[in-house]
Short mmCIF file of C-alpha atoms and ligand atoms in Angstrom, two decimals:
data_model
loop_
_atom_site.label_atom_id
_atom_site.label_comp_id
_atom_site.label_asym_id
_atom_site.label_seq_id
_atom_site.Cartn_x
_atom_site.Cartn_y
_atom_site.Cartn_z
CA UNK Q 1 1.74 8.64 10.34
CA UNK Q 2 1.13 6.10 13.11
CA UNK Q 3 -1.86 3.86 13.63
CA UNK Q 4 -2.90 1.91 16.72
CA UNK Q 5 -5.24 -0.97 17.49
CA UNK Q 6 -8.94 -0.27 18.02
CA UNK Q 7 -10.03 -2.28 21.07
CA UNK Q 8 -13.02 -1.79 23.38
CA UNK Q 9 -13.93 1.58 21.91
CA UNK Q 10 -10.47 3.16 22.02
CA UNK Q 11 -7.07 3.18 20.34
CA UNK Q 12 -3.98 1.79 21.99
CA UNK Q 13 -0.53 0.39 21.28
CA UNK Q 14 0.18 -3.35 21.18
CA UNK Q 15 0.99 -4.89 24.58
CA UNK Q 16 4.43 -5.79 23.23
CA UNK Q 17 4.99 -2.19 22.10
CA UNK Q 18 5.90 -3.56 18.66
CA UNK Q 19 5.15 -1.66 15.47
CA UNK Q 20 5.86 -2.33 11.80
CA UNK Q 21 6.01 -0.27 8.60
CA UNK Q 22 3.51 -0.52 5.80
CA UNK Q 23 4.43 0.31 2.22
CA UNK Q 24 3.12 1.81 -0.97
CA UNK Q 25 3.68 -0.92 -3.57
CA UNK Q 26 3.69 1.60 -6.43
CA UNK Q 27 7.15 2.76 -5.34
CA UNK Q 28 7.89 0.81 -2.14
CA UNK Q 29 8.00 3.97 -0.02
CA UNK Q 30 7.06 3.67 3.66
CA UNK Q 31 3.57 5.04 4.38
CA UNK Q 32 3.00 4.55 8.09
CA UNK Q 33 3.99 2.80 11.31
CA UNK Q 34 1.32 0.48 12.64
CA UNK Q 35 0.95 -1.28 15.99
CA UNK Q 36 1.60 -5.02 15.56
CA UNK Q 37 -1.03 -7.02 17.42
CA UNK Q 38 0.04 -10.30 19.00
CA UNK Q 39 -1.85 -13.00 20.89
CA UNK Q 40 -2.34 -10.80 23.99
CA UNK Q 41 -3.94 -8.08 21.89
CA UNK Q 42 -6.18 -10.59 20.13
CA UNK Q 43 -7.23 -11.89 23.55
CA UNK Q 44 -8.00 -8.36 24.78
CA UNK Q 45 -10.08 -7.67 21.68
CA UNK Q 46 -11.92 -10.98 22.10
CA UNK Q 47 -12.62 -10.19 25.77
CA UNK Q 48 -14.05 -6.81 24.78
CA UNK Q 49 -16.25 -8.37 22.10
CA UNK Q 50 -17.32 -11.14 24.51
CA UNK Q 51 -18.28 -8.62 27.19
CA UNK Q 52 -20.17 -6.45 24.68
CA UNK Q 53 -22.09 -9.49 23.51
CA UNK Q 54 -22.79 -10.97 26.93
CA UNK Q 55 -23.87 -7.69 28.55
CA UNK Q 56 -26.35 -7.23 25.74
CA UNK Q 57 -25.03 -3.84 24.65
CA UNK Q 58 -25.56 -4.66 20.97
CA UNK Q 59 -27.77 -7.76 21.02
CA UNK Q 60 -30.50 -5.98 22.97
CA UNK Q 61 -30.53 -2.92 20.75
CA UNK Q 62 -33.71 -2.86 18.73
CA UNK Q 63 -33.37 -3.77 15.07
CA UNK Q 64 -33.96 -0.12 14.24
CA UNK Q 65 -31.11 0.98 16.50
CA UNK Q 66 -28.70 -1.52 14.98
CA UNK Q 67 -29.81 -0.52 11.50
CA UNK Q 68 -29.19 3.15 12.32
CA UNK Q 69 -25.62 2.49 13.47
CA UNK Q 70 -24.85 0.60 10.26
CA UNK Q 71 -26.38 3.40 8.20
CA UNK Q 72 -24.22 5.96 10.00
CA UNK Q 73 -21.09 3.91 9.33
CA UNK Q 74 -22.10 3.68 5.66
CA UNK Q 75 -22.59 7.46 5.52
CA UNK Q 76 -19.22 7.96 7.22
CA UNK Q 77 -17.50 5.98 4.46
CA UNK Q 78 -19.18 8.20 1.88
CA UNK Q 79 -18.11 11.32 3.76
CA UNK Q 80 -14.48 10.10 4.02
CA UNK Q 81 -14.33 9.01 0.36
CA UNK Q 82 -11.31 11.07 -0.82
CA UNK Q 83 -9.17 10.01 2.15
CA UNK Q 84 -10.19 6.34 1.95
CA UNK Q 85 -9.61 6.23 -1.81
CA UNK Q 86 -6.13 7.63 -1.33
CA UNK Q 87 -5.29 5.18 1.46
CA UNK Q 88 -6.61 2.20 -0.50
CA UNK Q 89 -4.72 3.20 -3.65
CA UNK Q 90 -1.45 3.96 -1.88
CA UNK Q 91 -1.49 1.14 0.64
CA UNK Q 92 -2.74 -1.71 -1.55
CA UNK Q 93 -1.77 -0.69 -5.08
CA UNK Q 94 -5.41 -0.74 -6.09
CA UNK Q 95 -5.74 1.76 -8.95
CA UNK Q 96 -7.45 4.99 -8.04
CA UNK Q 97 -10.26 4.12 -10.45
CA UNK Q 98 -10.86 0.79 -8.75
CA UNK Q 99 -10.41 2.31 -5.28
CA UNK Q 100 -13.15 4.86 -5.94
CA UNK Q 101 -15.48 2.07 -6.91
CA UNK Q 102 -14.46 0.02 -3.86
CA UNK Q 103 -15.14 2.85 -1.42
CA UNK Q 104 -18.50 3.51 -3.08
CA UNK Q 105 -19.39 -0.20 -2.95
CA UNK Q 106 -18.26 -0.45 0.69
CA UNK Q 107 -20.68 2.31 1.67
CA UNK Q 108 -23.39 0.62 -0.38
CA UNK Q 109 -22.70 -2.73 1.28
CA UNK Q 110 -23.23 -1.33 4.79
CA UNK Q 111 -26.30 0.48 3.59
CA UNK Q 112 -27.75 -2.80 2.28
CA UNK Q 113 -26.96 -4.47 5.63
CA UNK Q 114 -28.59 -1.61 7.52
CA UNK Q 115 -31.75 -2.80 5.74
CA UNK Q 116 -31.04 -6.48 6.31
CA UNK Q 117 -30.81 -5.61 10.02
CA UNK Q 118 -34.54 -4.82 9.94
CA UNK Q 119 -35.51 -8.10 8.27
CA UNK Q 120 -37.93 -10.44 10.01
CA UNK Q 121 -36.46 -13.91 9.58
CA UNK Q 122 -38.30 -15.65 12.39
CA UNK Q 123 -41.00 -18.04 11.24
CA UNK Q 124 -44.17 -19.44 12.71
CA UNK Q 125 -44.48 -23.02 11.46
CA UNK Q 126 -47.89 -24.29 10.51
CA UNK Q 127 -49.02 -27.91 10.85
CA UNK Q 128 -46.13 -29.20 12.94
CA UNK Q 129 -48.63 -31.02 15.12
CA UNK Q 130 -52.39 -31.41 15.23
CA UNK Q 131 -54.20 -28.07 15.30
CA UNK Q 132 -54.45 -26.70 18.84
CA UNK Q 133 -51.69 -28.96 20.18
CA UNK Q 134 -48.72 -26.60 19.79
CA UNK Q 135 -47.32 -23.47 18.24
CA UNK Q 136 -43.85 -23.72 16.73
CA UNK Q 137 -41.51 -20.84 16.18
CA UNK Q 138 -38.11 -20.82 14.49
CA UNK Q 139 -36.07 -17.91 15.72
CA UNK Q 140 -32.78 -16.62 14.33
CA UNK Q 141 -30.43 -15.36 17.01
CA UNK Q 142 -26.90 -13.95 16.90
CA UNK Q 143 -24.05 -16.42 17.36
CA UNK Q 144 -22.01 -14.29 19.73
CA UNK Q 145 -18.43 -13.20 19.00
CA UNK Q 146 -17.33 -13.31 15.37
CA UNK Q 147 -13.63 -13.44 14.48
CA UNK Q 148 -13.28 -11.95 11.00
CA UNK Q 149 -10.00 -12.44 9.16
CA UNK Q 150 -9.52 -10.71 5.82
CA UNK Q 151 -6.98 -10.50 2.97
CA UNK Q 152 -5.25 -7.54 1.33
CA UNK Q 153 -6.83 -7.42 -2.11
CA UNK Q 154 -9.88 -5.33 -1.17
CA UNK Q 155 -9.04 -4.00 2.31
CA UNK Q 156 -12.16 -1.92 3.00
CA UNK Q 157 -14.61 -4.03 1.00
CA UNK Q 158 -13.55 -7.26 2.70
CA UNK Q 159 -13.96 -5.55 6.08
CA UNK Q 160 -17.54 -4.43 5.41
CA UNK Q 161 -18.46 -7.75 3.81
CA UNK Q 162 -17.84 -9.26 7.24
CA UNK Q 163 -18.94 -6.38 9.48
CA UNK Q 164 -22.23 -5.83 7.62
CA UNK Q 165 -23.84 -9.25 8.10
CA UNK Q 166 -22.16 -10.00 11.45
CA UNK Q 167 -23.46 -6.77 13.00
CA UNK Q 168 -26.86 -6.86 11.26
CA UNK Q 169 -27.35 -10.28 12.84
CA UNK Q 170 -26.55 -8.89 16.31
CA UNK Q 171 -23.05 -10.29 16.84
CA UNK Q 172 -19.98 -8.49 18.09
CA UNK Q 173 -16.78 -8.63 16.05
CA UNK Q 174 -13.01 -8.83 16.25
CA UNK Q 175 -11.73 -7.94 12.80
CA UNK Q 176 -8.14 -8.76 11.90
CA UNK Q 177 -7.01 -6.85 8.83
CA UNK Q 178 -4.27 -8.17 6.55
CA UNK Q 179 -0.76 -7.17 7.67
CA UNK Q 180 0.09 -5.30 4.43
CA UNK Q 181 -3.11 -3.24 4.15
CA UNK Q 182 -4.43 -2.00 7.52
CA UNK Q 183 -4.73 1.74 6.83
CA UNK Q 184 -8.18 2.37 5.36
CA UNK Q 185 -9.92 0.20 7.95
CA UNK Q 186 -7.98 1.71 10.89
CA UNK Q 187 -8.84 5.16 9.53
CA UNK Q 188 -12.54 4.25 9.45
CA UNK Q 189 -12.27 2.80 12.97
CA UNK Q 190 -11.69 6.35 14.27
CA UNK Q 191 -15.40 7.00 13.64
CA UNK Q 192 -16.98 3.79 14.93
CA UNK Q 193 -17.89 5.16 18.37
CA UNK Q 194 -19.46 8.29 16.84
CA UNK Q 195 -21.75 6.08 14.78
CA UNK Q 196 -23.29 4.76 18.01
CA UNK Q 197 -21.64 1.35 18.33
CA UNK Q 198 -21.10 0.60 22.04
CA UNK Q 199 -17.52 -0.15 23.16
CA UNK Q 200 -16.36 -3.66 22.21
CA UNK Q 201 -18.97 -4.25 19.50
CA UNK Q 202 -16.35 -3.72 16.78
CA UNK Q 203 -12.63 -4.24 17.44
CA UNK Q 204 -9.92 -3.91 14.78
CA UNK Q 205 -6.51 -5.50 15.17
CA UNK Q 206 -3.49 -6.25 12.99
CA UNK Q 207 -1.05 -9.18 13.01
CA UNK Q 208 -0.59 -12.31 10.93
CA UNK Q 209 -0.72 -16.08 11.51
CA UNK Q 210 -0.02 -16.12 15.27
CA UNK Q 211 -2.62 -13.44 15.98
CA UNK Q 212 -5.09 -15.08 13.61
CA UNK Q 213 -4.61 -18.42 15.31
CA UNK Q 214 -5.29 -16.85 18.71
CA UNK Q 215 -8.68 -15.85 17.29
CA UNK Q 216 -9.56 -19.12 15.56
CA UNK Q 217 -8.63 -21.23 18.61
CA UNK Q 218 -10.22 -19.07 21.34
CA UNK Q 219 -12.96 -20.62 23.44
CA UNK Q 220 -14.64 -17.21 23.63
CA UNK Q 221 -15.13 -16.90 19.87
CA UNK Q 222 -18.28 -18.43 18.37
CA UNK Q 223 -17.60 -18.11 14.67
CA UNK Q 224 -14.75 -17.52 12.24
CA UNK Q 225 -15.43 -15.69 9.00
CA UNK Q 226 -12.31 -16.03 6.87
CA UNK Q 227 -11.31 -14.85 3.40
CA UNK Q 228 -7.87 -15.72 2.08
CA UNK Q 229 -5.86 -18.57 0.62
CA UNK Q 230 -7.09 -22.16 0.53
CA UNK Q 231 -3.91 -23.20 2.32
CA UNK Q 232 -4.59 -20.95 5.32
CA UNK Q 233 -8.32 -21.77 5.11
CA UNK Q 234 -7.47 -25.39 5.91
CA UNK Q 235 -5.43 -24.27 8.93
CA UNK Q 236 -8.31 -22.08 10.11
CA UNK Q 237 -10.71 -25.01 9.86
CA UNK Q 238 -8.39 -27.25 11.87
CA UNK Q 239 -7.82 -24.61 14.51
CA UNK Q 240 -11.55 -23.83 14.77
CA UNK Q 241 -12.32 -27.54 15.11
CA UNK Q 242 -10.80 -27.53 18.61
CA UNK Q 243 -13.87 -25.71 19.91
CA UNK Q 244 -16.19 -26.70 17.06
CA UNK Q 245 -16.71 -23.11 15.95
CA UNK Q 246 -18.99 -22.23 13.10
CA UNK Q 247 -16.94 -21.26 10.06
CA UNK Q 248 -17.36 -19.65 6.70
CA UNK Q 249 -14.37 -19.81 4.38
CA UNK Q 250 -14.04 -17.81 1.17
CA UNK Q 251 -10.91 -19.18 -0.45
CA UNK Q 252 -8.98 -19.36 -3.67
CA UNK Q 253 -9.96 -20.10 -7.23
CA UNK Q 254 -8.79 -20.89 -10.72
CA UNK Q 255 -11.92 -19.85 -12.51
CA UNK Q 256 -12.64 -20.64 -16.13
CA UNK Q 257 -13.58 -17.92 -18.57
CA UNK Q 258 -15.20 -19.88 -21.39
CA UNK Q 259 -15.48 -18.26 -24.80
CA UNK Q 260 -17.72 -20.21 -27.18
CA UNK Q 261 -17.47 -19.96 -30.95
CA UNK Q 262 -20.55 -17.74 -31.24
CA UNK Q 263 -19.26 -15.12 -28.78
CA UNK Q 264 -19.37 -11.45 -29.74
CA UNK Q 265 -15.66 -10.55 -29.97
CA UNK Q 266 -16.37 -6.85 -29.50
CA UNK Q 267 -17.23 -7.48 -25.85
CA UNK Q 268 -15.73 -10.90 -25.12
CA UNK Q 269 -12.10 -9.83 -25.72
CA UNK Q 270 -12.39 -6.99 -23.20
CA UNK Q 271 -14.46 -9.20 -20.92
CA UNK Q 272 -11.58 -11.67 -20.75
CA UNK Q 273 -9.09 -8.84 -20.12
CA UNK Q 274 -11.28 -7.52 -17.33
CA UNK Q 275 -11.74 -11.01 -15.91
CA UNK Q 276 -8.02 -11.51 -15.36
CA UNK Q 277 -6.27 -8.12 -15.33
CA UNK Q 278 -8.71 -6.27 -13.05
CA UNK Q 279 -6.66 -5.48 -9.93
CA UNK Q 280 -3.67 -7.19 -11.56
CA UNK Q 281 -5.35 -10.56 -11.17
CA UNK Q 282 -5.48 -10.33 -7.38
CA UNK Q 283 -9.07 -11.48 -7.01
CA UNK Q 284 -10.26 -14.82 -5.74
CA UNK Q 285 -12.83 -15.03 -8.56
CA UNK Q 286 -10.41 -13.88 -11.32
CA UNK Q 287 -10.97 -15.53 -14.69
CA UNK Q 288 -7.46 -16.95 -14.73
CA UNK Q 289 -8.07 -19.81 -17.19
CA UNK Q 290 -9.33 -18.86 -20.64
CA UNK Q 291 -11.02 -21.84 -22.30
CA UNK Q 292 -11.19 -20.94 -25.94
CA UNK Q 293 -13.24 -22.78 -28.58
CA UNK Q 294 -10.96 -24.16 -31.31
CA UNK Q 295 -12.96 -22.55 -34.13
CA UNK Q 296 -12.15 -19.03 -32.95
CA UNK Q 297 -8.91 -19.81 -31.14
CA UNK Q 298 -6.38 -18.02 -33.35
CA UNK Q 299 -8.51 -15.02 -34.22
CA UNK Q 300 -9.56 -14.40 -30.62
CA UNK Q 301 -6.06 -14.82 -29.20
CA UNK Q 302 -4.58 -12.41 -31.70
CA UNK Q 303 -7.00 -9.67 -30.61
CA UNK Q 304 -6.56 -10.51 -26.93
CA UNK Q 305 -2.77 -10.33 -27.06
CA UNK Q 306 -2.89 -7.09 -28.99
CA UNK Q 307 -5.27 -5.54 -26.40
CA UNK Q 308 -3.20 -6.88 -23.50
CA UNK Q 309 -0.08 -5.17 -24.85
CA UNK Q 310 -1.95 -1.84 -24.85
CA UNK Q 311 -3.00 -1.96 -21.18
CA UNK Q 312 -1.55 1.04 -19.37
CA UNK Q 313 0.67 0.09 -16.47
CA UNK Q 314 1.33 2.74 -13.86
CA UNK Q 315 1.29 4.15 -10.34
CA UNK Q 316 -1.98 3.30 -8.61
CA UNK Q 317 -2.64 7.00 -7.93
CA UNK Q 318 -2.48 7.95 -11.66
CA UNK Q 319 -5.97 8.33 -13.13
CA UNK Q 320 -4.86 6.86 -16.48
CA UNK Q 321 -3.49 3.65 -14.92
CA UNK Q 322 -5.29 0.46 -15.92
CA UNK Q 323 -2.94 -2.05 -14.30
CA UNK Q 324 -1.24 -1.13 -11.03
CA UNK Q 325 1.39 -2.95 -8.99
CA UNK Q 326 0.86 -6.10 -6.96
CA UNK Q 327 0.35 -5.59 -3.24
CA UNK Q 328 3.88 -6.40 -2.07
CA UNK Q 329 7.37 -7.57 -3.00
CA UNK Q 330 6.44 -10.97 -1.59
CA UNK Q 331 3.50 -11.33 -4.00
CA UNK Q 332 5.58 -10.00 -6.91
CA UNK Q 333 8.26 -12.61 -6.22
CA UNK Q 334 5.63 -15.34 -5.91
CA UNK Q 335 4.10 -14.47 -9.28
CA UNK Q 336 7.55 -14.28 -10.92
CA UNK Q 337 8.22 -17.81 -9.61
CA UNK Q 338 5.01 -18.99 -11.26
CA UNK Q 339 6.04 -17.38 -14.53
CA UNK Q 340 9.35 -19.27 -14.38
CA UNK Q 341 7.48 -22.47 -13.49
CA UNK Q 342 5.21 -22.00 -16.53
CA UNK Q 343 8.20 -21.60 -18.80
CA UNK Q 344 9.85 -24.70 -17.33
CA UNK Q 345 6.63 -26.66 -17.89
CA UNK Q 346 6.81 -25.73 -21.56
CA UNK Q 347 3.99 -23.17 -21.62
CA UNK Q 348 4.43 -20.49 -24.27
CA UNK Q 349 4.48 -16.79 -23.31
CA UNK Q 350 2.38 -14.85 -25.81
CA UNK Q 351 2.93 -11.50 -24.12
CA UNK Q 352 4.39 -10.16 -20.87
CA UNK Q 353 6.25 -12.52 -18.58
CA UNK Q 354 8.35 -10.19 -16.47
CA UNK Q 355 8.73 -6.89 -14.63
CA UNK Q 356 7.80 -4.01 -16.94
CA UNK Q 357 10.74 -1.79 -17.96
CA UNK Q 358 10.85 1.48 -16.02
CA UNK Q 359 8.79 0.13 -13.10
CA UNK Q 360 11.56 -1.65 -11.20
CA UNK Q 361 11.01 0.42 -8.04
CA UNK Q 362 7.49 -0.90 -7.43
CA UNK Q 363 5.91 -4.36 -7.24
CA UNK Q 364 4.86 -4.59 -10.88
CA UNK Q 365 4.32 -7.55 -13.19
CA UNK Q 366 3.48 -7.21 -16.86
CA UNK Q 367 0.06 -8.47 -17.92
CA UNK Q 368 1.00 -11.93 -19.11
CA UNK Q 369 -0.71 -14.44 -21.40
CA UNK Q 370 0.46 -18.07 -21.48
CA UNK Q 371 -0.64 -20.68 -23.98
CA UNK Q 372 -0.91 -23.99 -22.12
CA UNK Q 373 -1.22 -27.39 -23.76
CA UNK Q 374 -2.46 -29.28 -20.71
CA UNK Q 375 -5.03 -28.20 -18.13
CA UNK Q 376 -3.31 -30.61 -15.73
CA UNK Q 377 -0.11 -28.53 -15.67
CA UNK Q 378 0.63 -26.67 -12.43
CA UNK Q 379 0.28 -23.33 -14.22
CA UNK Q 380 -3.31 -24.24 -15.12
CA UNK Q 381 -4.15 -25.78 -11.74
CA UNK Q 382 -2.66 -23.49 -9.07
CA UNK Q 383 -3.87 -20.07 -8.02
CA UNK Q 384 -1.22 -17.55 -9.09
CA UNK Q 385 -3.00 -14.40 -7.86
CA UNK Q 386 -1.36 -12.10 -10.36
CA UNK Q 387 -1.85 -10.75 -13.89
CA UNK Q 388 -1.24 -14.12 -15.52
CA UNK Q 389 -3.75 -15.69 -17.88
CA UNK Q 390 -3.46 -19.28 -19.08
CA UNK Q 391 -5.18 -20.13 -22.37
CA UNK Q 392 -6.41 -23.63 -23.13
CA UNK Q 393 -8.01 -24.81 -26.38
CA UNK Q 394 -11.32 -26.70 -26.10
CA UNK Q 395 -13.20 -28.66 -28.79
CA UNK Q 396 -16.83 -27.96 -27.95
CA UNK Q 397 -19.19 -27.02 -25.10
CA UNK Q 398 -18.91 -30.41 -23.42
CA UNK Q 399 -15.11 -30.24 -23.54
CA UNK Q 400 -15.24 -26.74 -22.06
CA UNK Q 401 -17.36 -27.99 -19.17
CA UNK Q 402 -15.04 -30.95 -18.59
CA UNK Q 403 -11.89 -28.79 -18.55
CA UNK Q 404 -13.51 -26.07 -16.44
CA UNK Q 405 -14.51 -28.62 -13.81
CA UNK Q 406 -11.08 -30.27 -13.81
CA UNK Q 407 -9.92 -28.18 -10.84
CA UNK Q 408 -9.82 -28.45 -7.07
CA UNK Q 409 -11.48 -25.02 -7.05
CA UNK Q 410 -15.01 -23.85 -7.84
CA UNK Q 411 -15.48 -20.18 -7.09
CA UNK Q 412 -16.33 -18.20 -10.25
CA UNK Q 413 -16.34 -18.42 -14.01
CA UNK Q 414 -18.04 -17.08 -17.10
CA UNK Q 415 -19.51 -18.12 -20.42
CA UNK Q 416 -19.38 -15.85 -23.47
CA UNK Q 417 -21.92 -16.67 -26.16
CA UNK Q 418 -24.62 -14.87 -28.12
CA UNK Q 419 -27.07 -17.60 -27.20
CA UNK Q 420 -28.36 -17.28 -23.64
CA UNK Q 421 -29.76 -20.79 -23.89
CA UNK Q 422 -26.44 -22.32 -24.91
CA UNK Q 423 -24.58 -20.31 -22.25
CA UNK Q 424 -27.13 -21.30 -19.62
CA UNK Q 425 -26.67 -24.95 -20.52
CA UNK Q 426 -22.92 -24.65 -19.94
CA UNK Q 427 -23.36 -22.50 -16.81
CA UNK Q 428 -25.63 -25.03 -15.15
CA UNK Q 429 -22.98 -27.76 -15.55
CA UNK Q 430 -20.16 -25.79 -13.94
CA UNK Q 431 -19.30 -26.87 -10.39
CA UNK Q 432 -18.74 -23.34 -9.17
CA UNK Q 433 -20.48 -20.83 -6.89
CA UNK Q 434 -20.91 -17.95 -9.35
CA UNK Q 435 -21.20 -17.98 -13.14
CA UNK Q 436 -21.47 -14.86 -15.26
CA UNK Q 437 -22.92 -14.97 -18.74
CA UNK Q 438 -21.31 -12.31 -20.96
CA UNK Q 439 -20.03 -10.50 -17.86
CA UNK Q 440 -17.42 -10.85 -15.12
CA UNK Q 441 -16.70 -9.93 -11.46
CA UNK Q 442 -20.09 -8.34 -10.69
CA UNK Q 443 -21.44 -9.38 -7.31
CA UNK Q 444 -24.44 -8.31 -5.31
CA UNK Q 445 -25.18 -8.31 -1.59
CA UNK Q 446 -28.54 -9.80 -2.55
CA UNK Q 447 -27.17 -12.89 -4.32
CA UNK Q 448 -25.12 -15.68 -2.71
CA UNK Q 449 -21.36 -15.75 -3.20
CA UNK Q 450 -19.04 -18.58 -2.23
CA UNK Q 451 -17.19 -21.64 -3.29
CA UNK Q 452 -17.82 -25.20 -4.40
CA UNK Q 453 -15.05 -27.73 -3.67
CA UNK Q 454 -11.88 -26.26 -2.15
CA UNK Q 455 -12.95 -22.69 -2.83
CA UNK Q 456 -14.74 -22.56 0.47
CA UNK Q 457 -17.47 -23.43 2.91
CA UNK Q 458 -20.67 -21.47 3.35
CA UNK Q 459 -21.94 -18.44 1.50
CA UNK Q 460 -21.73 -14.69 1.84
CA UNK Q 461 -24.61 -12.38 0.90
CA UNK Q 462 -28.31 -12.92 0.50
CA UNK Q 463 -30.44 -14.33 3.28
CA UNK Q 464 -28.21 -17.46 3.23
CA UNK Q 465 -25.22 -15.24 3.99
CA UNK Q 466 -26.98 -13.51 6.87
CA UNK Q 467 -28.01 -16.83 8.39
CA UNK Q 468 -24.34 -17.90 8.43
CA UNK Q 469 -24.03 -15.38 11.27
CA UNK Q 470 -26.99 -16.73 13.21
CA UNK Q 471 -28.09 -19.72 15.23
CA UNK Q 472 -31.52 -21.11 14.43
CA UNK Q 473 -33.64 -21.98 17.46
CA UNK Q 474 -36.89 -23.92 17.56
CA UNK Q 475 -39.31 -22.97 20.34
CA UNK Q 476 -42.23 -25.34 20.82
CA UNK Q 477 -45.08 -23.82 22.80
CA UNK Q 478 -47.62 -26.28 24.12
CA UNK Q 479 -51.23 -25.47 23.36
CA UNK Q 480 -52.79 -28.73 24.52
CA UNK Q 481 -52.57 -27.47 28.12
CA UNK Q 482 -54.46 -30.25 29.82
CA UNK Q 483 -52.98 -33.65 30.77
CA UNK Q 484 -55.50 -35.67 28.82
CA UNK Q 485 -54.73 -33.90 25.56
CA UNK Q 486 -50.97 -34.51 25.76
CA UNK Q 487 -50.00 -37.38 23.50
CA UNK Q 488 -46.95 -38.38 25.53
CA UNK Q 489 -49.15 -39.72 28.31
CA UNK Q 490 -50.03 -42.53 25.95
CA UNK Q 491 -46.46 -43.68 25.40
CA UNK Q 492 -44.08 -43.40 28.33
CA UNK Q 493 -46.19 -41.98 31.08
CA UNK Q 494 -49.16 -44.08 32.02
CA UNK Q 495 -52.49 -42.30 32.29
CA UNK Q 496 -53.22 -41.36 35.89
P1 LIG H 501 -3.25 -15.59 3.54
O1 LIG H 501 -4.30 -16.58 3.26
O2 LIG H 501 -2.02 -16.03 4.24
O3 LIG H 501 -3.85 -14.38 4.39
C1 LIG H 501 -5.22 -14.09 4.57
C2 LIG H 501 -5.44 -13.63 6.00
O4 LIG H 501 -5.23 -14.73 6.89
C3 LIG H 501 -4.51 -12.54 6.49
O5 LIG H 501 -5.24 -11.65 7.32
C4 LIG H 501 -3.49 -13.31 7.30
O6 LIG H 501 -2.84 -12.51 8.26
C5 LIG H 501 -4.34 -14.37 7.94
N1 LIG H 501 -3.64 -15.59 8.37
C6 LIG H 501 -2.50 -16.10 7.89
N2 LIG H 501 -2.20 -17.24 8.53
C7 LIG H 501 -3.19 -17.48 9.43
C8 LIG H 501 -3.46 -18.52 10.38
N3 LIG H 501 -2.65 -19.56 10.52
N4 LIG H 501 -4.57 -18.44 11.12
C9 LIG H 501 -5.43 -17.41 10.98
N5 LIG H 501 -5.21 -16.40 10.10
C10 LIG H 501 -4.11 -16.42 9.33
O7 LIG H 501 -2.85 -14.90 2.18
P2 LIG H 501 -1.42 -14.27 1.78
O8 LIG H 501 -0.28 -15.03 2.41
O9 LIG H 501 -1.47 -12.84 2.03
O10 LIG H 501 -1.42 -14.57 0.22
C11 LIG H 501 -0.94 -15.81 -0.28
C12 LIG H 501 -1.81 -16.33 -1.38
O11 LIG H 501 -3.13 -16.53 -0.91
C13 LIG H 501 -2.01 -15.43 -2.57
O12 LIG H 501 -0.97 -15.47 -3.49
C14 LIG H 501 -3.29 -15.94 -3.14
O13 LIG H 501 -3.06 -17.07 -3.94
C15 LIG H 501 -4.06 -16.33 -1.93
N6 LIG H 501 -5.04 -15.31 -1.51
C16 LIG H 501 -6.32 -15.49 -1.85
C17 LIG H 501 -7.26 -14.54 -1.49
C18 LIG H 501 -8.70 -14.68 -1.85
O14 LIG H 501 -9.44 -13.71 -1.81
N7 LIG H 501 -9.15 -15.86 -2.17
C19 LIG H 501 -6.88 -13.41 -0.79
C20 LIG H 501 -5.54 -13.26 -0.42
C21 LIG H 501 -4.65 -14.22 -0.80
MN1 LIG H 502 0.17 -15.83 4.35
#
């Protein structure tokens, strides 16, 4: 299989002629050769998006026309489900069960944005000046060219999370997929033209830091929408500063999963498992710190460790698999280094802590639970992005809040309690963008998602998320008409 870059409505090789191989992390076999985009390709894609924006091809479509294109792309994802599920599972190590859900949710996401595309956001402001003096309108207009840069943990979902709002708002897009996981998005790109998008409205390229930097620094790009590590997020912000681009950054986390002493074990134990081991912990909002109330500490941990040991590790394509491989050798090695660091810091391994026996060919890590004495340890502070849970004992609700907030991050988190009021009291004190009460991971296109502190800037989803892809413009229309009614004649300009 070979895949090329999708630029200006067609597929072509990279200018350099370079390609690279992408792998299946379940067994490290080679899946496909993919064109490797460099700076010149990024520039070509940006030029195409710039032209498509400036010539009005997309911007001047009616809302209904834009909505229709998004709906067709959503329907196309649904139609291609079996192929996309297979590509996601094989190329990213996302279990087939999760991949099915991701493809379904990707179609749903574009469907939601096909409706957002129809939304009237413009406002007529009342009482800005004396009645009859002026009419004031706030209009929301597209920004122009959006550079979208996405990670490998949810290849298709991350793509539509950017494409949906950017396109609904009337922008054109250059989307750079993550180097390890380009296949599902490039497969979908084959159908973009058929869905009615004019050439250049959506462009899909590959590449890594150099290509990404060509996008974030370009004078022709108006906004960067980035999801990835906090470390790279800082570089993106610096690079975008050169031309003062608008940015939204969805970055890392070290979210606290807080289990209070009145939690219902029959759901909280599995809730904690789901919070951290879903997609082998490769989620920005993963509940990677378990803050456990001292009264239930031993009893809860015993159940949790026992359940963790029973999780079924396996090939991502196997229906019975609960925990698949990590995305790549590089990530596997990184997580193994963190496990060694934890041990050297004196943290105690309660289960896991290595590569599972019999799975040496792939990029696997055993679901691992560490007991950590100090929330200030590196293991408790740094984003590991793997199936590694750190458990910290807390004295009471106030202590849980204090420890949860003792982090440079603030993306997600949860509270498990049978009292909604008590949980709500804790939730409202957490300095984090999303809090679940007796739940984890569930997001909605209708509710804001994003980070406090170093977990990001800006929000995705909801009307707030859509406005991140728009400029707001105030138009003041004079209604005084005659010279004598205009108040400015009384200040600077002398009456005639
Ligand atoms: P990354 O942040 O390097 O990559 C994210 C995206 O940014 C990719 O498309 C990448 O090609 C691009 N990129 C890299 N350098 C860039 C630059 N200088 N300018 C513009 N774009 C650039 O993530 P990674 O290296 O694949 O993973 C490393 C760690 O990042 C993980 O272990 C994890 O801790 C974290 N991470 C977090 C998320 C998240 O959703 N919050 C996602 C992926 C990775
Ligand atoms: Mn990187």
